[in-house]
PDB file of C-alpha atoms and ligand atoms in Angstrom:
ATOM      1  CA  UNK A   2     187.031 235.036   4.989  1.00 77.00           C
ATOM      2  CA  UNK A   3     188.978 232.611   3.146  1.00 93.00           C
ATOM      3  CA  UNK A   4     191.305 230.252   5.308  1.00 98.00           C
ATOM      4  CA  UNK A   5     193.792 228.564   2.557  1.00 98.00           C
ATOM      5  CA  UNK A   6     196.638 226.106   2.168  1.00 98.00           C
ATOM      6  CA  UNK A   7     199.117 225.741  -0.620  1.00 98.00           C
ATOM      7  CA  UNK A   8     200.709 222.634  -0.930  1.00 97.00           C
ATOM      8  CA  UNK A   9     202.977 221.404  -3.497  1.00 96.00           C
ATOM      9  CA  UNK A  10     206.598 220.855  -4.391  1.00 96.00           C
ATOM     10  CA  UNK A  11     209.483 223.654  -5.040  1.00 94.00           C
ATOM     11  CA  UNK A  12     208.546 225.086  -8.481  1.00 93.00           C
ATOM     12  CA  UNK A  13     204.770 223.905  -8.701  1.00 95.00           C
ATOM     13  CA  UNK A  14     204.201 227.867  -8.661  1.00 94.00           C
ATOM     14  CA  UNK A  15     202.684 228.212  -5.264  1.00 96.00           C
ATOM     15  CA  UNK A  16     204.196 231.828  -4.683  1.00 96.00           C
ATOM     16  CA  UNK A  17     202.656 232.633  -8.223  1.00 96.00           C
ATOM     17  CA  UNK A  18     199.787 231.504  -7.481  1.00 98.00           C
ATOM     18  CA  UNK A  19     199.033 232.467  -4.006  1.00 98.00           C
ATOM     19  CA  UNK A  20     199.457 236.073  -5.232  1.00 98.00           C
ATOM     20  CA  UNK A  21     196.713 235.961  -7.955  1.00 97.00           C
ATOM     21  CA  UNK A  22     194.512 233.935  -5.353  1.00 97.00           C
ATOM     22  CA  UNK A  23     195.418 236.470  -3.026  1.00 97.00           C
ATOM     23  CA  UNK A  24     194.072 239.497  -5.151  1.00 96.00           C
ATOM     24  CA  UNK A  25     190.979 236.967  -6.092  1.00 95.00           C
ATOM     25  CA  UNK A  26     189.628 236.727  -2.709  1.00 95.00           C
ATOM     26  CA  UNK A  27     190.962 240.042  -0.515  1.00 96.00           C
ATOM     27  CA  UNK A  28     193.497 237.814   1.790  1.00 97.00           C
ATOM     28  CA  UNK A  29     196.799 237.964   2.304  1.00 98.00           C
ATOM     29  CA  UNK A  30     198.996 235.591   0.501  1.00 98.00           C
ATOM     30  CA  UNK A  31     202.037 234.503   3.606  1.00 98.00           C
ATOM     31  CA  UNK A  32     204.790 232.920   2.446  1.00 98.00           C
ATOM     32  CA  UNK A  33     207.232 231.572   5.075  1.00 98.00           C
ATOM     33  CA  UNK A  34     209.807 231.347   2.041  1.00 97.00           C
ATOM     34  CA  UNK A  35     209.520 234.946   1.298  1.00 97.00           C
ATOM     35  CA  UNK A  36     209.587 236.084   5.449  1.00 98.00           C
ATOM     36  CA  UNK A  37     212.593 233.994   6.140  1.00 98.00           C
ATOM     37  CA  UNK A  38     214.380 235.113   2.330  1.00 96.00           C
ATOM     38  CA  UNK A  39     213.539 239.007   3.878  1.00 97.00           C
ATOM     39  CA  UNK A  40     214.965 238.070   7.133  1.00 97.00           C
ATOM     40  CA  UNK A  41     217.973 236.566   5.345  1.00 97.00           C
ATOM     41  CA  UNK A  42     218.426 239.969   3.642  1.00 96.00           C
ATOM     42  CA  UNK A  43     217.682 242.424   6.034  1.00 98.00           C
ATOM     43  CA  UNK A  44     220.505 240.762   8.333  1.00 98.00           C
ATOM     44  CA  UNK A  45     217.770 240.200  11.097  1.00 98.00           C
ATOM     45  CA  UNK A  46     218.832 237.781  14.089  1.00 98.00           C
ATOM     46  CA  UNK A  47     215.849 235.342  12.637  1.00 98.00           C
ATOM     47  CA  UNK A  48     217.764 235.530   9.409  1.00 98.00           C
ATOM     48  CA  UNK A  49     221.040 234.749  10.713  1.00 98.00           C
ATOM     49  CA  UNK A  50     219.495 231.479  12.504  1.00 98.00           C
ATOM     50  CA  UNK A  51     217.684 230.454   9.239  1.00 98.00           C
ATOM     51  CA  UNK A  52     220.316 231.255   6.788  1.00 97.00           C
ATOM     52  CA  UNK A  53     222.190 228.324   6.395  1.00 97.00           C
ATOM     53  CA  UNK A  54     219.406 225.804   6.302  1.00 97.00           C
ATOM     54  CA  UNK A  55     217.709 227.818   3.381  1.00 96.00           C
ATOM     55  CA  UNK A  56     221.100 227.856   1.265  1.00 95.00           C
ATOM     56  CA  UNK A  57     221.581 223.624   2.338  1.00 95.00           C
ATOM     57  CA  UNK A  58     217.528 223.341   1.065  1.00 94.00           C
ATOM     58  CA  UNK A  59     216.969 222.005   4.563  1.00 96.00           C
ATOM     59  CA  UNK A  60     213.697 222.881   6.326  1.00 97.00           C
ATOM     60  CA  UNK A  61     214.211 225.567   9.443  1.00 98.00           C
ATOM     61  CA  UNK A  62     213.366 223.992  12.382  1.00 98.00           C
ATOM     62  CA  UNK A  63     209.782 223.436  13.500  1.00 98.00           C
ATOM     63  CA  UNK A  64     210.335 225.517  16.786  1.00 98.00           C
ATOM     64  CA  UNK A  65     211.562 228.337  14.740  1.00 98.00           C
ATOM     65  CA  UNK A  66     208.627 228.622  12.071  1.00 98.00           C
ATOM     66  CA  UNK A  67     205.966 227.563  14.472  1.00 98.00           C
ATOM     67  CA  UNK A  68     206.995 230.828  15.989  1.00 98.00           C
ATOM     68  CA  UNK A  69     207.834 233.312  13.633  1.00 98.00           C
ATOM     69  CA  UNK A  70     204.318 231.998  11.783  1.00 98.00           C
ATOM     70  CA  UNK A  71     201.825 232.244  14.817  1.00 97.00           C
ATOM     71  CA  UNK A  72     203.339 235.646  15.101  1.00 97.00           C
ATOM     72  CA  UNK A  73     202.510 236.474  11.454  1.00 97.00           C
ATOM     73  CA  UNK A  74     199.034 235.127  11.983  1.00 97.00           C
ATOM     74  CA  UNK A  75     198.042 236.958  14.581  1.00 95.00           C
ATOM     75  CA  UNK A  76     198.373 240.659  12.569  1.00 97.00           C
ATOM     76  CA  UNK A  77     195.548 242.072  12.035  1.00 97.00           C
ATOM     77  CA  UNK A  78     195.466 241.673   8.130  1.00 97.00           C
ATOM     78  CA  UNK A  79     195.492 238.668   8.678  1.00 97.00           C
ATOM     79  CA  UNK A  80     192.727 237.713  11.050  1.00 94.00           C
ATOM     80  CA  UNK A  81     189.858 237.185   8.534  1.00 93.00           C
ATOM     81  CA  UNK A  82     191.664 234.434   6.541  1.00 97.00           C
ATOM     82  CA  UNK A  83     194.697 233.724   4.728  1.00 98.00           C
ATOM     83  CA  UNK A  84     196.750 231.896   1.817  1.00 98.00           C
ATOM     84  CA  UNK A  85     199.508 229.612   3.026  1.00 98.00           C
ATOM     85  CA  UNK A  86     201.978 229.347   0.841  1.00 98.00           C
ATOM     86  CA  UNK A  87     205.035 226.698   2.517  1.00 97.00           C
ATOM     87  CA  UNK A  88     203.130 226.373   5.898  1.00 98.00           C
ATOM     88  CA  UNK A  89     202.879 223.466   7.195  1.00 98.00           C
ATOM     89  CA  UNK A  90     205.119 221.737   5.648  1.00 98.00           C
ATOM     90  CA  UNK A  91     205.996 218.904   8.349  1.00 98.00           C
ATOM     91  CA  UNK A  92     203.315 217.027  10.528  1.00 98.00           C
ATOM     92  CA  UNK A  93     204.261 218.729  13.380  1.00 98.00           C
ATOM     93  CA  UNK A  94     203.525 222.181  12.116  1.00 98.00           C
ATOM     94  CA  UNK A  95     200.093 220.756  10.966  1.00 98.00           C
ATOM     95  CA  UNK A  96     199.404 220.140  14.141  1.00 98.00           C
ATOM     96  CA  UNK A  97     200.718 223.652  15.671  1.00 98.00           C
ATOM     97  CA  UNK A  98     198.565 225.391  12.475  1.00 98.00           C
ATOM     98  CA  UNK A  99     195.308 223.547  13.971  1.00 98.00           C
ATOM     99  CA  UNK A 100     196.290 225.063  17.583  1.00 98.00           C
ATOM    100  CA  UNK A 101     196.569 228.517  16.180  1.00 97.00           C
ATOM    101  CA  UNK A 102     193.345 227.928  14.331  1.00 97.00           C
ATOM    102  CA  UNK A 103     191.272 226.467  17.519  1.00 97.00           C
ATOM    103  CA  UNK A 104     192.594 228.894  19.893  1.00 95.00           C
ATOM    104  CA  UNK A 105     191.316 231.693  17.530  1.00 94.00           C
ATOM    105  CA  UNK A 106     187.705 229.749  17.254  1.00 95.00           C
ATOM    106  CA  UNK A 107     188.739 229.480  13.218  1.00 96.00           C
ATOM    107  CA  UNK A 108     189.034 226.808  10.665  1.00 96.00           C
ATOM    108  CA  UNK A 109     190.858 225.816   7.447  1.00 97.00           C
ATOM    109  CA  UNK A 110     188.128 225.836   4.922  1.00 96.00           C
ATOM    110  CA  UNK A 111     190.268 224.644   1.487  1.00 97.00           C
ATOM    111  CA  UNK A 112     194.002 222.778   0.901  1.00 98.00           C
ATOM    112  CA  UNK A 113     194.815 223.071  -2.650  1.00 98.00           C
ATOM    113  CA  UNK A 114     197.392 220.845  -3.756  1.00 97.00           C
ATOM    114  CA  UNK A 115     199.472 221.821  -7.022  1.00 97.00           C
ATOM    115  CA  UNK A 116     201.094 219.349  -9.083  1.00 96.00           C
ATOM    116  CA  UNK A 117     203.652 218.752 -11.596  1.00 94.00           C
ATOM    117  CA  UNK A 118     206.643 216.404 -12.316  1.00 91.00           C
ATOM    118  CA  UNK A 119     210.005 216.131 -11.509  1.00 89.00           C
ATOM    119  CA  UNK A 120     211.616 216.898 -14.467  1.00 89.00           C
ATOM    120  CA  UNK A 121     209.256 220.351 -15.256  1.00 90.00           C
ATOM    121  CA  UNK A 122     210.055 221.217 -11.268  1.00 93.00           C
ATOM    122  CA  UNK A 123     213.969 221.208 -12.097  1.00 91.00           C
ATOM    123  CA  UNK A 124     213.367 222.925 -15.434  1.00 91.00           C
ATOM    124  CA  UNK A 125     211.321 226.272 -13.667  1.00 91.00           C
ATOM    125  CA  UNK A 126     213.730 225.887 -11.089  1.00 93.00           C
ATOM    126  CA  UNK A 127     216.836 225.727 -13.020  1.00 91.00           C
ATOM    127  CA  UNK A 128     215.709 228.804 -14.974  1.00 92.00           C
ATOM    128  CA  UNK A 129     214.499 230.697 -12.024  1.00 90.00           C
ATOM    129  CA  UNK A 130     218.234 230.205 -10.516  1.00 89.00           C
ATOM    130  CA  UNK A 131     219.032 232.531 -13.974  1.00 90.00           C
ATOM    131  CA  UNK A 132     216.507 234.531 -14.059  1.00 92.00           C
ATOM    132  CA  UNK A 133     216.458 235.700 -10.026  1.00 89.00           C
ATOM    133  CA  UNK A 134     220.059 234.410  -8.677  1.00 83.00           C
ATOM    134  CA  UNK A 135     218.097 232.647  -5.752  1.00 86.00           C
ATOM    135  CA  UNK A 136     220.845 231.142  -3.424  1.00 84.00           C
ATOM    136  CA  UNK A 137     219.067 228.095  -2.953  1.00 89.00           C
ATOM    137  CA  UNK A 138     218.116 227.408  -7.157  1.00 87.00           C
ATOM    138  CA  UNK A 139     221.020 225.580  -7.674  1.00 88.00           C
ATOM    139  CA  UNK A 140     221.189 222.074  -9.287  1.00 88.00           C
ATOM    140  CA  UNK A 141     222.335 220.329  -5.399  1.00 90.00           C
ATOM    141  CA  UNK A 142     219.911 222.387  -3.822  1.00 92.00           C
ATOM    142  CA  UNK A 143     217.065 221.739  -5.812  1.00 93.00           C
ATOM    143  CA  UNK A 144     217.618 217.898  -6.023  1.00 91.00           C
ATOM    144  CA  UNK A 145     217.910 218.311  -1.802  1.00 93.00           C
ATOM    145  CA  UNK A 146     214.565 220.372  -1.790  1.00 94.00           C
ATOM    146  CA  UNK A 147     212.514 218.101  -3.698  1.00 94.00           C
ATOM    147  CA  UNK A 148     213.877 215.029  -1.542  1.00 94.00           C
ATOM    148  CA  UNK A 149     213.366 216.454   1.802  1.00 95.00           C
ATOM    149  CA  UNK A 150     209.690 217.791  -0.055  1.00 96.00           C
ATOM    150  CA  UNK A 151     208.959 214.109  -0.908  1.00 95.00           C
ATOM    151  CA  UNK A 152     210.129 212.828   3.077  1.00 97.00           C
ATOM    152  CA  UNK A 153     208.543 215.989   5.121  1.00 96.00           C
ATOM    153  CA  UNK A 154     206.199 217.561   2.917  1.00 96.00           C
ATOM    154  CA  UNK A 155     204.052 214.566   0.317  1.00 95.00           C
ATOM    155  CA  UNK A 156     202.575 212.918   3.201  1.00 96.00           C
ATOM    156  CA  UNK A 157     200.680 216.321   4.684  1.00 98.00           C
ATOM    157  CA  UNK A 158     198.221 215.159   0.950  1.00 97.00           C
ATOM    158  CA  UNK A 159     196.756 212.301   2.977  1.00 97.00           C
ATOM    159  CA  UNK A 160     196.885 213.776   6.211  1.00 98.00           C
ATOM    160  CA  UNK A 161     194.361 216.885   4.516  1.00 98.00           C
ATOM    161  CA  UNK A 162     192.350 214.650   1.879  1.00 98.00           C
ATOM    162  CA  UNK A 163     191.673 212.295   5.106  1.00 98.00           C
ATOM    163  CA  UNK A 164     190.091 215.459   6.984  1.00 97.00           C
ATOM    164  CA  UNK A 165     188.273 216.341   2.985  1.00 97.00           C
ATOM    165  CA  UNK A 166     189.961 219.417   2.463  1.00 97.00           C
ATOM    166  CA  UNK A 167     191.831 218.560  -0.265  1.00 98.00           C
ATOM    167  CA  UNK A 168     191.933 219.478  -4.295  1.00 97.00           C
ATOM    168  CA  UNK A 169     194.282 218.664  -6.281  1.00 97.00           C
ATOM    169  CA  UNK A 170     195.103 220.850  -9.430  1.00 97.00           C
ATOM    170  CA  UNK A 171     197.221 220.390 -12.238  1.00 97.00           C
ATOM    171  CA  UNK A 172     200.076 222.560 -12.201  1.00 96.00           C
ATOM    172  CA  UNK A 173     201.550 222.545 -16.001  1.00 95.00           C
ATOM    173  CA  UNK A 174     200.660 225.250 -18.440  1.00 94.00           C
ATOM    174  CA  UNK A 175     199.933 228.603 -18.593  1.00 95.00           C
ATOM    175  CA  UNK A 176     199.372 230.566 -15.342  1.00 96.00           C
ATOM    176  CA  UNK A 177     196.134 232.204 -16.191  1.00 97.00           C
ATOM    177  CA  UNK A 178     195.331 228.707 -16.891  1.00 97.00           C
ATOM    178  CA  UNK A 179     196.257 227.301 -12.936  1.00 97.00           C
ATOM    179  CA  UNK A 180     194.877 229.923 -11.795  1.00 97.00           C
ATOM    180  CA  UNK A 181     191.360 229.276 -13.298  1.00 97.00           C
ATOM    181  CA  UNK A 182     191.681 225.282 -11.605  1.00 97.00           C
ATOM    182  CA  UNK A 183     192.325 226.779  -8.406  1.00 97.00           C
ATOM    183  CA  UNK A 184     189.625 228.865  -8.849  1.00 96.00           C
ATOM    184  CA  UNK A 185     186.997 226.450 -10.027  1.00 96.00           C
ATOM    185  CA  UNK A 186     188.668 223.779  -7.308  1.00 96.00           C
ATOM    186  CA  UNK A 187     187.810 226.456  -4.911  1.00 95.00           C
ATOM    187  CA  UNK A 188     183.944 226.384  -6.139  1.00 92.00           C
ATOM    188  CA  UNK A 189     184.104 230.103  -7.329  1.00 90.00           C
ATOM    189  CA  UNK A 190     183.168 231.769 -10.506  1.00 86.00           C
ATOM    190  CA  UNK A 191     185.630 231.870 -13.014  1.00 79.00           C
ATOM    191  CA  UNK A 192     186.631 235.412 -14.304  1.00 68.00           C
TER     192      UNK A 192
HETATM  193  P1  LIG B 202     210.458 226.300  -2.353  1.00 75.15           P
HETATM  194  O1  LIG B 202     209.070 225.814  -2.075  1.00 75.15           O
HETATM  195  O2  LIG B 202     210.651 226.647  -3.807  1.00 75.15           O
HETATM  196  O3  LIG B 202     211.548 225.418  -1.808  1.00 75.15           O
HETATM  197  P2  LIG B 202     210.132 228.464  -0.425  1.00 75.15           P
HETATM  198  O4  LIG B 202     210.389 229.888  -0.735  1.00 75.15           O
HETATM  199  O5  LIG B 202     208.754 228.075  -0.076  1.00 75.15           O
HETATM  200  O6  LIG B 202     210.690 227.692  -1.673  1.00 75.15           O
HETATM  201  O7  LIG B 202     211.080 228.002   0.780  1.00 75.15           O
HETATM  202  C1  LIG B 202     212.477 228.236   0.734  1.00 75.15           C
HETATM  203  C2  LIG B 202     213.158 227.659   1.980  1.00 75.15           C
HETATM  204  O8  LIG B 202     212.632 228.277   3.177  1.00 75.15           O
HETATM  205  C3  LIG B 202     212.973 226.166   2.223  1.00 75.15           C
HETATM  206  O9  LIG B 202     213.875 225.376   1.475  1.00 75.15           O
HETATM  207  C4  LIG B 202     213.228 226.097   3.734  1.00 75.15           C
HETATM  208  O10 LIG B 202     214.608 226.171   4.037  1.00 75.15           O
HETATM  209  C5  LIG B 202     212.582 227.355   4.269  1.00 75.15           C
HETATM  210  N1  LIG B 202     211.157 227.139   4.656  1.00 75.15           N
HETATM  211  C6  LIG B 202     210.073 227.722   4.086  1.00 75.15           C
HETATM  212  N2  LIG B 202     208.936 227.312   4.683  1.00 75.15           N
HETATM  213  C7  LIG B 202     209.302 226.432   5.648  1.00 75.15           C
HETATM  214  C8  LIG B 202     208.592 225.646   6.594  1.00 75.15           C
HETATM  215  N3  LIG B 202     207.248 225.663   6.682  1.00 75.15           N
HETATM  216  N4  LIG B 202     209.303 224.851   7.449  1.00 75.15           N
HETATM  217  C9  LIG B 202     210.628 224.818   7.393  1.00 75.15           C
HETATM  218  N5  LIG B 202     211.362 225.518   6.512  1.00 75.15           N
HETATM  219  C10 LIG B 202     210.722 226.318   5.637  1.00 75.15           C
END
């Protein structure tokens, strides 16, 4: 019954992370990355509108992942809570999650927020771009994705530790290790 939100910046490990959580607690882990990436793939018409903003490191339009995201919410799987990983990422899709969320008579119970510096961020990401070929992990792209991160995304912190939702976790080290912040930041058990 756990209603989640990742935050943090490209290469903090949120899609890492929001897998292990997502095993942890029983709830699907959504990443809008990953949907729009398989849309992107699959040659769907949603991936053909999205493409080119994901390979510039621009965010898709609101009106586009607004959509394709209350449409994800509303499976069935996913009706008894969730991990957000990438959504919301702009103030206006914070305000079109809490819409979704009222309409359903639900609430977000926990925003995690995972941190680590620019210079580790480029590092993961430049080595991801080796190890997986992601069109968007090049050097450009990554320097545009933490900018338009710092513009869209950084201020959604304040907006979420205003409401007291928010922990912040350090995101350096081992993965077992992250894992066991978020998990104690969440008030669980460890283990
Ligand atoms: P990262 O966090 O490493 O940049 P993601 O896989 O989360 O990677 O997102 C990849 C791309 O997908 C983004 O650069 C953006 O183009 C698009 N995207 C994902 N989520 C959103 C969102 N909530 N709003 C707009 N665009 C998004």
């Amino acid at each position: 019954m756990t209603r989640l939100v990742l935050l943090g910046p490209p290469g903090a490990g949120k899609g890492t992370q929001a897998k292990l959580l997502s095993e942890r607690l029983g709830v699907p882990a959504i990443s809008t990355g990953d949907i729009f990436r398989a849309n992107v793939a699959d040659k769907t018409e949603l991936g053909r509108t999205v493409e080119e903003y994901l390979n510039a490191g621009k965010y898709v339009p609101d009106s586009v992942t607004n959509a394709m995201v209350r449409e994800r919410l509303a499976q069935p799987d996913a009706v008894d809570g969730f991990i957000l990983d990438g959504y919301p990422r702009t103030t206006d899709q914070v305000r079109e999650l809490d819409d979704m969320l009222a309409a359903a008579g639900a609430k977000l119970e926990h925003v995690l927020e995972i941190t680590a510096d620019v210079d580790e961020l480029v590092r993961r990401l430049t080595r991801r771009a080796l190890e997986q070929g992601r069109s968007d992990d090049t050097e450009a792209v990554i320097r545009t994705r933490q900018e338009v991160y710092a513009e869209q995304t950084a201020p959604l912190v304040k907006v979420y530790a205003e409401r007291g939702l928010l922990r912040s976790v350090d995101g350096l080290g081992e993965i077992s290790e992250v894992t066991a912040r978020l998990v104690a930041a969440l008030g669980l058990p460890n283990g």
